[in-house]
GROMACS .gro file of C-alpha atoms in nm:
model
  422
    1UNK     CA    1  -2.958  -5.133   1.529
    2UNK     CA    2  -2.924  -5.334   1.200
    3UNK     CA    3  -2.855  -5.700   1.153
    4UNK     CA    4  -2.493  -5.807   1.230
    5UNK     CA    5  -2.445  -5.952   0.882
    6UNK     CA    6  -2.563  -5.625   0.724
    7UNK     CA    7  -2.318  -5.425   0.938
    8UNK     CA    8  -2.033  -5.657   0.835
    9UNK     CA    9  -2.124  -5.619   0.467
   10UNK     CA   10  -2.131  -5.240   0.495
   11UNK     CA   11  -1.790  -5.235   0.671
   12UNK     CA   12  -1.641  -5.460   0.404
   13UNK     CA   13  -1.774  -5.231   0.131
   14UNK     CA   14  -1.618  -4.925   0.297
   15UNK     CA   15  -1.287  -5.108   0.340
   16UNK     CA   16  -1.274  -5.212  -0.026
   17UNK     CA   17  -1.367  -4.860  -0.137
   18UNK     CA   18  -1.090  -4.713   0.079
   19UNK     CA   19  -0.833  -4.959  -0.057
   20UNK     CA   20  -0.939  -4.880  -0.413
   21UNK     CA   21  -0.915  -4.506  -0.348
   22UNK     CA   22  -0.569  -4.535  -0.195
   23UNK     CA   23  -0.450  -4.758  -0.480
   24UNK     CA   24  -0.584  -4.519  -0.742
   25UNK     CA   25  -0.430  -4.214  -0.569
   26UNK     CA   26  -0.095  -4.390  -0.533
   27UNK     CA   27  -0.099  -4.499  -0.895
   28UNK     CA   28  -0.180  -4.148  -1.018
   29UNK     CA   29   0.096  -4.004  -0.805
   30UNK     CA   30   0.354  -4.262  -0.918
   31UNK     CA   31   0.283  -4.265  -1.293
   32UNK     CA   32   0.392  -3.973  -1.508
   33UNK     CA   33   0.293  -3.965  -1.873
   34UNK     CA   34   0.511  -3.790  -2.126
   35UNK     CA   35   0.370  -3.502  -2.327
   36UNK     CA   36   0.490  -3.254  -2.592
   37UNK     CA   37   0.733  -3.015  -2.431
   38UNK     CA   38   0.916  -3.279  -2.226
   39UNK     CA   39   1.279  -3.358  -2.310
   40UNK     CA   40   1.399  -3.717  -2.271
   41UNK     CA   41   1.748  -3.860  -2.285
   42UNK     CA   42   1.811  -4.198  -2.448
   43UNK     CA   43   2.135  -4.380  -2.365
   44UNK     CA   44   2.271  -4.712  -2.493
   45UNK     CA   45   2.532  -4.846  -2.251
   46UNK     CA   46   2.765  -5.022  -2.500
   47UNK     CA   47   2.747  -4.730  -2.744
   48UNK     CA   48   2.800  -4.393  -2.568
   49UNK     CA   49   2.788  -4.214  -2.904
   50UNK     CA   50   2.415  -4.289  -2.925
   51UNK     CA   51   2.338  -4.085  -2.610
   52UNK     CA   52   2.112  -3.799  -2.712
   53UNK     CA   53   1.848  -3.566  -2.575
   54UNK     CA   54   1.529  -3.537  -2.773
   55UNK     CA   55   1.220  -3.319  -2.716
   56UNK     CA   56   0.878  -3.470  -2.749
   57UNK     CA   57   0.742  -3.322  -3.072
   58UNK     CA   58   0.394  -3.164  -3.102
   59UNK     CA   59   0.278  -3.486  -3.269
   60UNK     CA   60   0.389  -3.682  -2.961
   61UNK     CA   61   0.695  -3.851  -3.115
   62UNK     CA   62   1.069  -3.833  -3.051
   63UNK     CA   63   1.323  -3.865  -3.332
   64UNK     CA   64   1.593  -4.124  -3.252
   65UNK     CA   65   1.887  -4.183  -3.484
   66UNK     CA   66   1.870  -4.531  -3.645
   67UNK     CA   67   1.510  -4.571  -3.530
   68UNK     CA   68   1.332  -4.263  -3.661
   69UNK     CA   69   1.008  -4.144  -3.503
   70UNK     CA   70   0.898  -4.324  -3.188
   71UNK     CA   71   0.570  -4.241  -3.015
   72UNK     CA   72   0.635  -4.104  -2.665
   73UNK     CA   73   0.337  -3.889  -2.566
   74UNK     CA   74   0.092  -4.058  -2.336
   75UNK     CA   75   0.348  -4.317  -2.225
   76UNK     CA   76   0.528  -4.348  -1.894
   77UNK     CA   77   0.909  -4.316  -1.919
   78UNK     CA   78   0.947  -4.688  -1.838
   79UNK     CA   79   0.706  -4.782  -2.117
   80UNK     CA   80   0.901  -4.563  -2.361
   81UNK     CA   81   1.224  -4.725  -2.245
   82UNK     CA   82   1.087  -5.075  -2.314
   83UNK     CA   83   0.964  -4.959  -2.653
   84UNK     CA   84   1.301  -4.810  -2.751
   85UNK     CA   85   1.490  -5.114  -2.619
   86UNK     CA   86   1.271  -5.347  -2.826
   87UNK     CA   87   1.327  -5.130  -3.135
   88UNK     CA   88   1.706  -5.132  -3.087
   89UNK     CA   89   1.707  -5.510  -3.030
   90UNK     CA   90   1.558  -5.555  -3.375
   91UNK     CA   91   1.845  -5.359  -3.528
   92UNK     CA   92   2.195  -5.478  -3.612
   93UNK     CA   93   2.416  -5.230  -3.428
   94UNK     CA   94   2.765  -5.180  -3.561
   95UNK     CA   95   3.033  -4.992  -3.366
   96UNK     CA   96   3.355  -4.868  -3.524
   97UNK     CA   97   3.664  -4.949  -3.322
   98UNK     CA   98   3.964  -4.713  -3.282
   99UNK     CA   99   4.164  -4.924  -3.530
  100UNK     CA  100   3.896  -4.874  -3.795
  101UNK     CA  101   3.739  -5.219  -3.771
  102UNK     CA  102   3.367  -5.261  -3.703
  103UNK     CA  103   3.209  -5.492  -3.451
  104UNK     CA  104   2.851  -5.599  -3.399
  105UNK     CA  105   2.700  -5.496  -3.065
  106UNK     CA  106   2.456  -5.730  -2.898
  107UNK     CA  107   2.232  -5.552  -2.651
  108UNK     CA  108   2.145  -5.703  -2.316
  109UNK     CA  109   1.832  -5.625  -2.113
  110UNK     CA  110   1.883  -5.298  -1.927
  111UNK     CA  111   2.142  -5.158  -2.173
  112UNK     CA  112   1.894  -4.897  -2.295
  113UNK     CA  113   1.786  -4.630  -2.045
  114UNK     CA  114   1.536  -4.348  -2.082
  115UNK     CA  115   1.512  -4.050  -1.847
  116UNK     CA  116   1.317  -3.725  -1.842
  117UNK     CA  117   1.580  -3.452  -1.819
  118UNK     CA  118   1.353  -3.154  -1.873
  119UNK     CA  119   0.983  -3.135  -1.800
  120UNK     CA  120   0.737  -2.918  -1.986
  121UNK     CA  121   0.703  -2.577  -1.816
  122UNK     CA  122   0.437  -2.457  -1.581
  123UNK     CA  123   0.247  -2.131  -1.619
  124UNK     CA  124   0.147  -1.872  -1.356
  125UNK     CA  125  -0.134  -1.626  -1.421
  126UNK     CA  126  -0.352  -1.382  -1.230
  127UNK     CA  127  -0.256  -1.157  -0.940
  128UNK     CA  128   0.121  -1.205  -0.947
  129UNK     CA  129   0.391  -0.954  -1.031
  130UNK     CA  130   0.535  -1.138  -1.334
  131UNK     CA  131   0.292  -1.390  -1.485
  132UNK     CA  132   0.431  -1.623  -1.748
  133UNK     CA  133   0.612  -1.951  -1.815
  134UNK     CA  134   0.856  -2.107  -1.569
  135UNK     CA  135   1.063  -2.425  -1.562
  136UNK     CA  136   0.919  -2.717  -1.367
  137UNK     CA  137   1.120  -2.890  -1.096
  138UNK     CA  138   1.029  -3.217  -0.922
  139UNK     CA  139   0.826  -3.170  -0.600
  140UNK     CA  140   0.751  -2.813  -0.699
  141UNK     CA  141   0.453  -2.655  -0.519
  142UNK     CA  142   0.223  -2.366  -0.602
  143UNK     CA  143   0.411  -2.159  -0.342
  144UNK     CA  144   0.737  -2.210  -0.535
  145UNK     CA  145   0.569  -2.107  -0.861
  146UNK     CA  146   0.420  -1.792  -0.706
  147UNK     CA  147   0.762  -1.700  -0.564
  148UNK     CA  148   0.923  -1.745  -0.908
  149UNK     CA  149   0.663  -1.510  -1.058
  150UNK     CA  150   0.755  -1.233  -0.815
  151UNK     CA  151   0.494  -1.311  -0.549
  152UNK     CA  152   0.132  -1.198  -0.506
  153UNK     CA  153   0.075  -0.845  -0.630
  154UNK     CA  154  -0.206  -0.593  -0.673
  155UNK     CA  155  -0.068  -0.539  -1.024
  156UNK     CA  156  -0.136  -0.790  -1.296
  157UNK     CA  157   0.159  -0.754  -1.525
  158UNK     CA  158   0.142  -0.829  -1.892
  159UNK     CA  159   0.357  -1.101  -2.050
  160UNK     CA  160   0.682  -0.954  -2.176
  161UNK     CA  161   0.683  -0.661  -1.937
  162UNK     CA  162   0.991  -0.595  -1.730
  163UNK     CA  163   0.939  -0.716  -1.376
  164UNK     CA  164   1.167  -0.440  -1.248
  165UNK     CA  165   0.959  -0.177  -1.427
  166UNK     CA  166   0.632  -0.311  -1.287
  167UNK     CA  167   0.779  -0.337  -0.936
  168UNK     CA  168   0.905   0.023  -0.959
  169UNK     CA  169   0.564   0.146  -1.074
  170UNK     CA  170   0.394  -0.038  -0.789
  171UNK     CA  171   0.646   0.106  -0.541
  172UNK     CA  172   0.574   0.458  -0.669
  173UNK     CA  173   0.201   0.396  -0.635
  174UNK     CA  174   0.231   0.268  -0.278
  175UNK     CA  175   0.469   0.549  -0.177
  176UNK     CA  176   0.243   0.819  -0.321
  177UNK     CA  177  -0.064   0.661  -0.157
  178UNK     CA  178   0.104   0.648   0.185
  179UNK     CA  179   0.243   1.002   0.156
  180UNK     CA  180  -0.095   1.142   0.048
  181UNK     CA  181  -0.276   0.967   0.334
  182UNK     CA  182  -0.020   1.106   0.580
  183UNK     CA  183  -0.063   1.458   0.437
  184UNK     CA  184  -0.440   1.428   0.484
  185UNK     CA  185  -0.383   1.349   0.851
  186UNK     CA  186  -0.153   1.652   0.878
  187UNK     CA  187  -0.430   1.873   0.737
  188UNK     CA  188  -0.674   1.728   0.993
  189UNK     CA  189  -0.425   1.806   1.270
  190UNK     CA  190  -0.388   2.167   1.150
  191UNK     CA  191  -0.766   2.208   1.145
  192UNK     CA  192  -0.787   2.081   1.503
  193UNK     CA  193  -0.508   2.320   1.607
  194UNK     CA  194  -0.699   2.614   1.460
  195UNK     CA  195  -1.000   2.512   1.667
  196UNK     CA  196  -0.785   2.461   1.978
  197UNK     CA  197  -0.900   2.100   2.002
  198UNK     CA  198  -0.674   1.818   2.122
  199UNK     CA  199  -0.867   1.561   1.915
  200UNK     CA  200  -0.821   1.512   1.541
  201UNK     CA  201  -1.144   1.459   1.348
  202UNK     CA  202  -1.086   1.169   1.110
  203UNK     CA  203  -1.245   1.187   0.766
  204UNK     CA  204  -1.305   0.907   0.513
  205UNK     CA  205  -1.030   0.835   0.260
  206UNK     CA  206  -1.218   0.595   0.036
  207UNK     CA  207  -1.020   0.679  -0.276
  208UNK     CA  208  -0.688   0.574  -0.118
  209UNK     CA  209  -0.584   0.209  -0.072
  210UNK     CA  210  -0.436   0.258   0.276
  211UNK     CA  211  -0.459   0.003   0.552
  212UNK     CA  212  -0.635   0.085   0.877
  213UNK     CA  213  -0.315   0.010   1.072
  214UNK     CA  214  -0.108   0.260   0.870
  215UNK     CA  215  -0.375   0.527   0.905
  216UNK     CA  216  -0.391   0.464   1.281
  217UNK     CA  217  -0.013   0.512   1.304
  218UNK     CA  218  -0.034   0.846   1.121
  219UNK     CA  219  -0.317   0.960   1.350
  220UNK     CA  220  -0.126   0.859   1.663
  221UNK     CA  221   0.184   1.055   1.560
  222UNK     CA  222  -0.005   1.368   1.452
  223UNK     CA  223  -0.226   1.361   1.764
  224UNK     CA  224   0.084   1.355   1.981
  225UNK     CA  225   0.234   1.641   1.778
  226UNK     CA  226  -0.092   1.838   1.813
  227UNK     CA  227  -0.090   1.795   2.190
  228UNK     CA  228   0.274   1.909   2.211
  229UNK     CA  229   0.200   2.217   1.998
  230UNK     CA  230  -0.103   2.314   2.205
  231UNK     CA  231   0.090   2.258   2.528
  232UNK     CA  232   0.374   2.473   2.399
  233UNK     CA  233   0.133   2.755   2.314
  234UNK     CA  234  -0.037   2.725   2.652
  235UNK     CA  235   0.300   2.734   2.831
  236UNK     CA  236   0.407   3.044   2.637
  237UNK     CA  237   0.082   3.220   2.729
  238UNK     CA  238   0.121   3.122   3.094
  239UNK     CA  239   0.478   3.253   3.099
  240UNK     CA  240   0.383   3.589   2.943
  241UNK     CA  241   0.085   3.628   3.179
  242UNK     CA  242   0.315   3.560   3.473
  243UNK     CA  243   0.564   3.820   3.350
  244UNK     CA  244   0.280   4.074   3.303
  245UNK     CA  245   0.164   4.015   3.663
  246UNK     CA  246   0.518   4.061   3.794
  247UNK     CA  247   0.555   4.383   3.594
  248UNK     CA  248   0.225   4.508   3.737
  249UNK     CA  249   0.343   4.435   4.089
  250UNK     CA  250   0.671   4.618   4.022
  251UNK     CA  251   0.478   4.915   3.882
  252UNK     CA  252   0.264   4.933   4.194
  253UNK     CA  253   0.574   4.916   4.417
  254UNK     CA  254   0.762   5.178   4.216
  255UNK     CA  255   0.457   5.405   4.203
  256UNK     CA  256   0.427   5.391   4.582
  257UNK     CA  257   0.802   5.449   4.609
  258UNK     CA  258   0.782   5.755   4.383
  259UNK     CA  259   0.501   5.897   4.593
  260UNK     CA  260   0.704   5.844   4.912
  261UNK     CA  261   1.015   5.996   4.760
  262UNK     CA  262   0.809   6.292   4.638
  263UNK     CA  263   0.694   6.351   4.994
  264UNK     CA  264   1.050   6.321   5.122
  265UNK     CA  265   1.176   6.565   4.859
  266UNK     CA  266   0.910   6.819   4.954
  267UNK     CA  267   1.007   6.783   5.322
  268UNK     CA  268   1.377   6.829   5.240
  269UNK     CA  269   1.300   7.139   5.031
  270UNK     CA  270   1.094   7.286   5.315
  271UNK     CA  271   1.380   7.217   5.555
  272UNK     CA  272   1.627   7.383   5.316
  273UNK     CA  273   1.402   7.691   5.295
  274UNK     CA  274   1.386   7.713   5.674
  275UNK     CA  275   1.762   7.672   5.710
  276UNK     CA  276   1.831   7.942   5.454
  277UNK     CA  277   1.611   8.185   5.647
  278UNK     CA  278   1.788   8.108   5.975
  279UNK     CA  279   2.126   8.136   5.804
  280UNK     CA  280   2.022   8.481   5.676
  281UNK     CA  281   1.955   8.599   6.028
  282UNK     CA  282   2.286   8.452   6.144
  283UNK     CA  283   2.121   8.192   6.364
  284UNK     CA  284   2.278   7.889   6.183
  285UNK     CA  285   2.629   7.827   6.053
  286UNK     CA  286   2.692   7.762   5.682
  287UNK     CA  287   2.768   7.385   5.717
  288UNK     CA  288   2.410   7.329   5.819
  289UNK     CA  289   2.292   7.493   5.497
  290UNK     CA  290   2.527   7.277   5.298
  291UNK     CA  291   2.387   6.959   5.455
  292UNK     CA  292   2.031   7.063   5.380
  293UNK     CA  293   2.117   7.133   5.018
  294UNK     CA  294   2.287   6.794   4.988
  295UNK     CA  295   1.976   6.621   5.133
  296UNK     CA  296   1.753   6.792   4.874
  297UNK     CA  297   1.982   6.689   4.590
  298UNK     CA  298   1.992   6.328   4.711
  299UNK     CA  299   1.612   6.308   4.745
  300UNK     CA  300   1.564   6.456   4.399
  301UNK     CA  301   1.814   6.213   4.241
  302UNK     CA  302   1.657   5.914   4.412
  303UNK     CA  303   1.310   6.023   4.294
  304UNK     CA  304   1.427   6.066   3.934
  305UNK     CA  305   1.591   5.721   3.936
  306UNK     CA  306   1.272   5.561   4.069
  307UNK     CA  307   1.066   5.738   3.801
  308UNK     CA  308   1.309   5.605   3.534
  309UNK     CA  309   1.274   5.251   3.668
  310UNK     CA  310   0.895   5.288   3.671
  311UNK     CA  311   0.894   5.404   3.310
  312UNK     CA  312   1.114   5.110   3.206
  313UNK     CA  313   0.893   4.857   3.381
  314UNK     CA  314   0.583   5.006   3.219
  315UNK     CA  315   0.747   4.970   2.877
  316UNK     CA  316   0.834   4.608   2.954
  317UNK     CA  317   0.477   4.541   3.062
  318UNK     CA  318   0.340   4.699   2.742
  319UNK     CA  319   0.575   4.482   2.535
  320UNK     CA  320   0.469   4.170   2.725
  321UNK     CA  321   0.102   4.257   2.671
  322UNK     CA  322   0.171   4.299   2.299
  323UNK     CA  323   0.347   3.963   2.283
  324UNK     CA  324   0.063   3.799   2.478
  325UNK     CA  325  -0.188   3.939   2.233
  326UNK     CA  326   0.028   3.816   1.942
  327UNK     CA  327   0.056   3.456   2.070
  328UNK     CA  328  -0.282   3.345   1.936
  329UNK     CA  329  -0.263   3.566   1.629
  330UNK     CA  330   0.085   3.444   1.536
  331UNK     CA  331  -0.016   3.084   1.601
  332UNK     CA  332  -0.313   3.120   1.366
  333UNK     CA  333  -0.091   3.280   1.103
  334UNK     CA  334   0.160   2.994   1.133
  335UNK     CA  335  -0.112   2.727   1.116
  336UNK     CA  336  -0.276   2.893   0.815
  337UNK     CA  337   0.061   2.908   0.639
  338UNK     CA  338   0.123   2.540   0.715
  339UNK     CA  339  -0.228   2.456   0.591
  340UNK     CA  340  -0.158   2.630   0.263
  341UNK     CA  341   0.170   2.443   0.227
  342UNK     CA  342  -0.008   2.116   0.313
  343UNK     CA  343  -0.267   2.180   0.040
  344UNK     CA  344   0.012   2.239  -0.211
  345UNK     CA  345   0.184   1.915  -0.107
  346UNK     CA  346  -0.145   1.723  -0.140
  347UNK     CA  347  -0.192   1.862  -0.491
  348UNK     CA  348   0.158   1.747  -0.583
  349UNK     CA  349   0.105   1.405  -0.426
  350UNK     CA  350  -0.227   1.360  -0.608
  351UNK     CA  351  -0.044   1.430  -0.934
  352UNK     CA  352   0.222   1.173  -0.844
  353UNK     CA  353  -0.047   0.920  -0.751
  354UNK     CA  354  -0.232   0.980  -1.077
  355UNK     CA  355   0.093   0.935  -1.268
  356UNK     CA  356   0.174   0.609  -1.089
  357UNK     CA  357  -0.181   0.485  -1.147
  358UNK     CA  358  -0.160   0.564  -1.517
  359UNK     CA  359   0.176   0.388  -1.539
  360UNK     CA  360   0.025   0.079  -1.377
  361UNK     CA  361  -0.260   0.088  -1.627
  362UNK     CA  362  -0.006   0.097  -1.909
  363UNK     CA  363   0.205  -0.185  -1.765
  364UNK     CA  364  -0.080  -0.401  -1.649
  365UNK     CA  365  -0.425  -0.415  -1.498
  366UNK     CA  366  -0.436  -0.261  -1.151
  367UNK     CA  367  -0.632  -0.456  -0.892
  368UNK     CA  368  -0.768  -0.235  -0.612
  369UNK     CA  369  -0.819  -0.423  -0.286
  370UNK     CA  370  -1.056  -0.276  -0.031
  371UNK     CA  371  -0.948  -0.224   0.326
  372UNK     CA  372  -1.155  -0.201   0.642
  373UNK     CA  373  -1.460  -0.427   0.645
  374UNK     CA  374  -1.325  -0.645   0.364
  375UNK     CA  375  -0.997  -0.832   0.353
  376UNK     CA  376  -0.817  -0.998   0.064
  377UNK     CA  377  -0.743  -1.369   0.070
  378UNK     CA  378  -0.519  -1.538  -0.185
  379UNK     CA  379  -0.697  -1.804  -0.388
  380UNK     CA  380  -0.505  -2.067  -0.589
  381UNK     CA  381  -0.651  -2.282  -0.867
  382UNK     CA  382  -0.453  -2.538  -1.065
  383UNK     CA  383  -0.557  -2.599  -1.427
  384UNK     CA  384  -0.437  -2.946  -1.530
  385UNK     CA  385  -0.492  -3.147  -1.844
  386UNK     CA  386  -0.634  -3.496  -1.786
  387UNK     CA  387  -0.622  -3.688  -2.113
  388UNK     CA  388  -0.833  -3.467  -2.339
  389UNK     CA  389  -0.997  -3.248  -2.075
  390UNK     CA  390  -0.874  -2.959  -1.865
  391UNK     CA  391  -0.963  -2.975  -1.495
  392UNK     CA  392  -0.980  -2.678  -1.259
  393UNK     CA  393  -0.856  -2.798  -0.920
  394UNK     CA  394  -0.901  -2.580  -0.606
  395UNK     CA  395  -0.565  -2.585  -0.430
  396UNK     CA  396  -0.351  -2.421  -0.165
  397UNK     CA  397  -0.001  -2.277  -0.185
  398UNK     CA  398   0.139  -2.611  -0.064
  399UNK     CA  399  -0.025  -2.819  -0.338
  400UNK     CA  400   0.234  -3.009  -0.542
  401UNK     CA  401   0.239  -2.932  -0.914
  402UNK     CA  402   0.270  -3.146  -1.224
  403UNK     CA  403   0.450  -3.047  -1.546
  404UNK     CA  404   0.229  -2.841  -1.772
  405UNK     CA  405   0.010  -2.711  -1.488
  406UNK     CA  406  -0.123  -2.358  -1.492
  407UNK     CA  407  -0.135  -2.189  -1.149
  408UNK     CA  408  -0.407  -1.925  -1.136
  409UNK     CA  409  -0.365  -1.678  -0.847
  410UNK     CA  410  -0.656  -1.449  -0.757
  411UNK     CA  411  -0.716  -1.215  -0.462
  412UNK     CA  412  -1.064  -1.279  -0.327
  413UNK     CA  413  -1.245  -1.026  -0.108
  414UNK     CA  414  -1.395  -1.167   0.210
  415UNK     CA  415  -1.573  -1.024   0.509
  416UNK     CA  416  -1.323  -0.965   0.790
  417UNK     CA  417  -1.529  -1.167   1.041
  418UNK     CA  418  -1.548  -1.464   0.801
  419UNK     CA  419  -1.175  -1.450   0.737
  420UNK     CA  420  -1.104  -1.440   1.109
  421UNK     CA  421  -1.311  -1.756   1.165
  422UNK     CA  422  -1.131  -1.933   0.882
   0.00000   0.00000   0.00000
């Protein structure tokens, strides 16, 4: 540990340095120096007709009636007020009365006031929608200036361009990018459906500025649609296979029934032949013959009806087998047709994206921000004139501006892990 007197001297030095820093900061914040571009208003209380607004000229002077050119640039408003008041006090001021007479006006301290009514503008440049010149307002921050310029944008507009036109071009670009990315996911889903897979194979889309979250949303929706389509196809196949099995069972039953009815018909015909012989010898009465004939006719009719039912069921089974065979074929035909339509839509969307990109190049310089491993962070720099030099001051969106400042807005690429820590 050092000597007590040395520690006291070091503490006193730090205290004095802190006081000096606070005093300097407070003085810089409190004092505003006029500069060309500011507009001041001079008022003389006893003579309202002398009230006038005057811009600070490029040479730093203001032109005051009765006084001429008075230096204003580089002076605080209070200093200018004292200077103007001293100049007026050296003049003999005459005021014409309503009755035509003139009277001499004697100024008192405080009769002359000077106020800044319009500050020199600020400028916004860089990655904003509408860079350019904007009016300064007291306590204005960089955030306010960026909002006035249309907000951060991946399009650097040129001065004089219509903000609406640039915004429309950027909207077209973003819409075409999103639609093209979605169509790519649709094509991946169709490829998976052709393969019978329930998983979509994602492919890189490096040439599209699409966020990972948006792409994940498209994949989630199309994966769900793929699963529904495959389930629907599987259900249709299961239904047709079930109907084919039922038809087969009916065919077996009807075939057995036809065989049984064939045997019954043969037995009835044999009985009829026997009855006819007995009737010929006079051993049986005619009603018995009639009954035997009726039995043969009934057996024959029943057999024919069963054969007709069997034929109909076989036709139904053949139709079901044809439909079952067509399920996969028709599905492939439908998917191939949708794939062709998807390719046509992607060609159209690429043309729209190229058109929007070209329009952005005409209107301004397009800034492409990478997604994935890199993220974009908004950087703000304030360019401020200090006496004869221009200082570049790193700032945030909440930094308060001074008249004449230039706010430079730039998207900076950072590693996602670094940005997360910050």
